[in-house]
Short mmCIF file of C-alpha atoms in Angstrom, two decimals:
data_model
loop_
_atom_site.label_atom_id
_atom_site.label_comp_id
_atom_site.label_asym_id
_atom_site.label_seq_id
_atom_site.Cartn_x
_atom_site.Cartn_y
_atom_site.Cartn_z
CA UNK A 74 92.02 -42.03 -21.24
CA UNK A 75 94.48 -43.71 -18.94
CA UNK A 76 95.15 -47.35 -19.64
CA UNK A 77 97.14 -50.05 -17.96
CA UNK A 78 98.04 -52.89 -20.27
CA UNK A 79 99.11 -56.27 -19.01
CA UNK A 80 98.54 -59.79 -20.36
CA UNK A 81 95.33 -61.46 -19.36
CA UNK A 82 96.82 -64.82 -18.55
CA UNK A 83 100.19 -66.53 -18.38
CA UNK A 84 101.27 -70.07 -17.68
CA UNK A 85 104.58 -71.15 -16.19
CA UNK A 86 106.17 -74.22 -14.68
CA UNK A 87 106.98 -74.77 -11.03
CA UNK A 88 110.59 -73.83 -10.32
CA UNK A 89 110.88 -71.62 -13.38
CA UNK A 90 111.01 -67.83 -13.83
CA UNK A 91 108.22 -65.68 -15.22
CA UNK A 92 108.09 -62.00 -16.16
CA UNK A 93 104.80 -60.14 -16.19
CA UNK A 94 104.92 -56.94 -18.21
CA UNK A 95 102.87 -53.82 -17.74
CA UNK A 96 102.66 -50.61 -19.74
CA UNK A 97 100.98 -47.41 -18.69
CA UNK A 98 100.48 -43.89 -19.96
CA UNK A 99 103.31 -41.67 -18.81
CA UNK A 100 101.31 -38.46 -18.41
CA UNK A 101 100.90 -38.06 -14.66
CA UNK A 102 102.86 -40.50 -12.59
CA UNK A 103 103.42 -40.92 -8.86
CA UNK A 104 104.43 -44.52 -8.65
CA UNK A 105 103.70 -48.03 -9.82
CA UNK A 106 102.43 -50.82 -7.58
CA UNK A 107 102.20 -54.54 -8.06
CA UNK A 108 99.66 -56.54 -6.12
CA UNK A 109 99.04 -60.24 -5.83
CA UNK A 110 95.52 -61.44 -5.46
CA UNK A 111 94.41 -64.98 -4.83
CA UNK A 112 90.87 -65.86 -5.80
CA UNK A 113 88.37 -64.66 -3.23
CA UNK A 114 90.92 -62.74 -1.22
CA UNK A 115 91.94 -59.10 -0.93
CA UNK A 116 94.93 -57.96 -2.96
CA UNK A 117 98.30 -58.28 -1.27
CA UNK A 118 100.91 -55.61 -1.79
CA UNK A 119 104.05 -56.80 -3.53
CA UNK A 120 106.06 -53.78 -4.57
CA UNK A 121 106.18 -50.06 -5.18
CA UNK A 122 108.44 -48.36 -7.73
CA UNK A 123 108.73 -44.64 -8.23
CA UNK A 124 112.31 -44.42 -9.55
CA UNK A 125 113.79 -46.20 -12.55
CA UNK A 126 115.45 -49.50 -11.94
CA UNK A 127 115.03 -52.86 -10.37
CA UNK A 128 113.76 -53.45 -6.85
CA UNK A 129 114.47 -56.94 -5.53
CA UNK A 130 112.53 -58.48 -2.71
CA UNK A 131 113.20 -62.14 -2.20
CA UNK A 132 111.86 -64.21 -5.08
CA UNK A 133 110.02 -61.22 -6.50
CA UNK A 134 111.55 -58.26 -8.31
CA UNK A 135 109.92 -55.25 -9.93
CA UNK A 136 111.38 -53.04 -12.62
CA UNK A 137 110.37 -49.56 -13.76
CA UNK A 138 111.24 -47.39 -16.74
CA UNK A 139 109.42 -44.09 -16.45
CA UNK A 140 110.46 -42.80 -19.86
CA UNK A 141 109.01 -45.89 -21.51
CA UNK A 142 105.95 -46.18 -19.30
CA UNK A 143 106.93 -49.77 -18.63
CA UNK A 144 107.19 -52.02 -15.63
CA UNK A 145 107.61 -55.72 -15.08
CA UNK A 146 107.24 -58.10 -12.19
CA UNK A 147 109.72 -60.96 -12.15
CA UNK A 148 108.97 -64.09 -10.17
CA UNK A 149 111.74 -66.61 -9.61
CA UNK A 150 111.71 -70.20 -8.35
CA UNK A 151 108.00 -70.40 -8.94
CA UNK A 152 105.91 -72.26 -6.41
CA UNK A 153 102.38 -73.57 -6.79
CA UNK A 154 101.18 -70.99 -4.27
CA UNK A 155 102.24 -68.26 -6.71
CA UNK A 156 99.21 -69.11 -8.83
CA UNK A 157 97.21 -65.91 -8.51
CA UNK A 158 96.32 -62.72 -10.32
CA UNK A 159 98.96 -60.00 -10.43
CA UNK A 160 97.71 -56.46 -10.60
CA UNK A 161 99.70 -53.57 -12.04
CA UNK A 162 98.52 -50.29 -10.52
CA UNK A 163 99.61 -46.78 -11.43
CA UNK A 164 99.28 -43.81 -9.10
CA UNK A 165 98.67 -40.73 -11.19
CA UNK A 166 99.57 -37.10 -10.59
CA UNK A 167 96.41 -36.64 -8.52
CA UNK A 168 97.29 -39.66 -6.41
CA UNK A 169 94.42 -41.61 -7.93
CA UNK A 170 94.98 -45.30 -8.52
CA UNK A 171 94.62 -46.66 -12.02
CA UNK A 172 94.19 -50.37 -11.83
CA UNK A 173 95.16 -52.88 -14.48
CA UNK A 174 92.82 -55.79 -15.04
CA UNK A 175 95.38 -58.21 -13.71
CA UNK A 176 97.35 -61.09 -15.13
CA UNK A 177 96.19 -64.51 -14.08
CA UNK A 178 99.27 -66.64 -13.54
CA UNK A 179 98.83 -70.39 -13.72
CA UNK A 180 101.63 -72.53 -12.33
CA UNK A 181 101.89 -76.09 -13.55
CA UNK A 182 103.86 -78.84 -11.83
CA UNK B 96 85.39 -55.16 -18.32
CA UNK B 97 83.18 -54.37 -15.35
CA UNK B 98 83.22 -50.79 -14.10
CA UNK B 99 83.10 -49.58 -10.53
CA UNK B 100 82.74 -45.91 -9.73
CA UNK B 101 83.31 -43.97 -6.56
CA UNK B 102 82.04 -40.57 -5.54
CA UNK B 103 83.43 -38.19 -4.60
CA UNK B 104 86.95 -38.64 -5.94
CA UNK B 105 88.28 -36.32 -3.30
CA UNK B 106 86.85 -34.54 -0.29
CA UNK B 107 88.13 -32.07 2.25
CA UNK B 108 86.21 -31.68 5.47
CA UNK B 109 86.52 -30.20 8.90
CA UNK B 110 87.28 -32.29 11.92
CA UNK B 111 84.12 -33.59 13.56
CA UNK B 112 82.01 -33.76 10.43
CA UNK B 113 80.82 -36.92 8.68
CA UNK B 114 81.65 -37.88 5.14
CA UNK B 115 79.81 -40.33 2.92
CA UNK B 116 81.55 -42.15 0.06
CA UNK B 117 79.54 -44.00 -2.57
CA UNK B 118 80.66 -47.05 -4.48
CA UNK B 119 78.65 -48.19 -7.49
CA UNK B 120 78.93 -51.10 -9.85
CA UNK B 121 77.85 -49.63 -13.16
CA UNK B 122 77.30 -52.61 -15.40
CA UNK B 123 76.94 -55.60 -13.13
CA UNK B 124 75.28 -56.59 -9.91
CA UNK B 125 77.70 -56.77 -7.02
CA UNK B 126 76.78 -59.33 -4.41
CA UNK B 127 79.85 -58.37 -2.40
CA UNK B 128 81.66 -55.08 -2.03
CA UNK B 129 84.91 -54.41 -0.22
CA UNK B 130 86.21 -51.24 1.35
CA UNK B 131 89.94 -50.62 1.58
CA UNK B 132 92.09 -47.92 3.02
CA UNK B 133 95.52 -46.98 1.81
CA UNK B 134 98.09 -44.64 3.29
CA UNK B 135 100.69 -43.10 0.97
CA UNK B 136 103.12 -45.60 -0.50
CA UNK B 137 101.67 -48.38 1.58
CA UNK B 138 99.63 -51.42 0.83
CA UNK B 139 95.88 -51.58 0.67
CA UNK B 140 94.28 -52.45 3.98
CA UNK B 141 90.94 -54.21 3.90
CA UNK B 142 88.51 -52.46 6.20
CA UNK B 143 85.31 -54.40 5.70
CA UNK B 144 83.37 -56.70 3.45
CA UNK B 145 79.73 -56.03 2.75
CA UNK B 146 77.11 -58.29 1.24
CA UNK B 147 73.92 -56.89 -0.16
CA UNK B 148 71.16 -56.84 2.41
CA UNK B 149 73.27 -57.91 5.36
CA UNK B 150 75.58 -56.34 7.89
CA UNK B 151 79.16 -55.67 6.92
CA UNK B 152 81.98 -57.77 8.28
CA UNK B 153 84.72 -55.59 9.69
CA UNK B 154 88.37 -56.46 9.90
CA UNK B 155 90.08 -56.51 13.25
CA UNK B 156 90.92 -53.05 14.49
CA UNK B 157 88.36 -51.25 12.33
CA UNK B 158 85.72 -49.41 14.34
CA UNK B 159 82.31 -50.31 13.01
CA UNK B 160 80.66 -47.34 14.71
CA UNK B 161 83.08 -44.96 13.08
CA UNK B 162 83.04 -46.45 9.60
CA UNK B 163 79.41 -47.12 8.78
CA UNK B 164 78.83 -49.31 5.75
CA UNK B 165 75.54 -49.78 4.00
CA UNK B 166 75.03 -52.12 1.06
CA UNK B 167 71.40 -51.47 0.32
CA UNK B 168 71.31 -52.63 -3.26
CA UNK B 169 73.23 -54.83 -5.65
CA UNK B 170 74.86 -51.81 -7.26
CA UNK B 171 75.52 -49.45 -4.37
CA UNK B 172 77.50 -49.51 -1.16
CA UNK B 173 78.25 -46.49 1.00
CA UNK B 174 80.96 -45.85 3.54
CA UNK B 175 80.31 -43.08 6.05
CA UNK B 176 83.22 -41.82 8.09
CA UNK B 177 81.57 -40.41 11.19
CA UNK B 178 83.06 -37.59 13.26
CA UNK B 179 86.13 -37.52 11.07
CA UNK B 180 89.50 -36.62 12.52
CA UNK B 181 92.78 -35.75 10.80
CA UNK B 182 94.08 -39.27 11.35
CA UNK B 183 91.22 -40.51 9.16
CA UNK B 184 92.76 -38.72 6.21
CA UNK B 185 93.54 -41.44 3.76
CA UNK B 186 92.72 -42.97 0.42
CA UNK B 187 89.59 -45.11 0.48
CA UNK B 188 89.03 -47.66 -2.27
CA UNK B 189 86.08 -49.90 -2.88
CA UNK B 190 85.89 -53.00 -4.98
CA UNK B 191 82.98 -55.10 -6.13
CA UNK B 192 82.51 -58.75 -6.98
CA UNK B 193 79.69 -60.14 -9.05
CA UNK B 194 79.50 -63.68 -7.79
CA UNK B 195 81.32 -66.25 -5.80
CA UNK B 196 84.86 -66.30 -4.44
CA UNK B 197 86.40 -67.21 -7.77
CA UNK B 198 85.01 -64.10 -9.41
CA UNK B 199 87.24 -61.14 -9.98
CA UNK B 200 87.06 -58.08 -7.78
CA UNK B 201 86.79 -54.87 -9.74
CA UNK B 202 88.23 -51.84 -8.04
CA UNK B 203 86.95 -48.29 -7.99
CA UNK B 204 89.28 -45.36 -8.60
CA UNK B 205 89.40 -44.38 -4.95
CA UNK B 206 88.37 -41.40 -2.82
CA UNK B 207 90.94 -39.18 -1.23
CA UNK B 208 89.81 -37.82 2.13
CA UNK B 209 91.54 -34.94 3.87
CA UNK B 210 90.31 -33.98 7.29
CA UNK B 211 91.47 -30.58 8.50
#
């Protein structure tokens, strides 16, 4: 089957940096998304990677290595409002979305 | 974890026809289901929120008469795209939530609609 693996929960301190890792199966790939989802709200798009490398967007950056089936989301200068779930989502060769279960990020003062 | 299925996974139809997409929660009762739409390489867009036994709440700009949503049971919600046109071609994703706001939404795999 096709699996997305990401940690269930992470804790970080306000002002710090955190990296959320995600691995996926490399057979069939059309891109990798990261979403942020606050409790009770719809997911919010953060990034899309289809080529290897680092994409920087403000405090958030996303990295992709297609050969390794690996991505990470890097959050800098953490703020309390960054407490949310972060979803790693793969688009496969049929353009179907394979959703990770999400990483719940807890930010402590 | 909880499983949400969608059927069909992909559909091709002629302009003017109606298409029904089913969303089912397989191992839990979903008090709330969400319908999203996604264009290629773009973010999810929430279309509507449906609660079992009540009318769906549509987001601004989404035509309720065109996108009919029925949430007749705690495990099934349907989205019917009426009189489909090529611009309705998109990726439709449902998600389901078991309880209150703090509960996780579980997403279906999506349905790809192509209107010719």
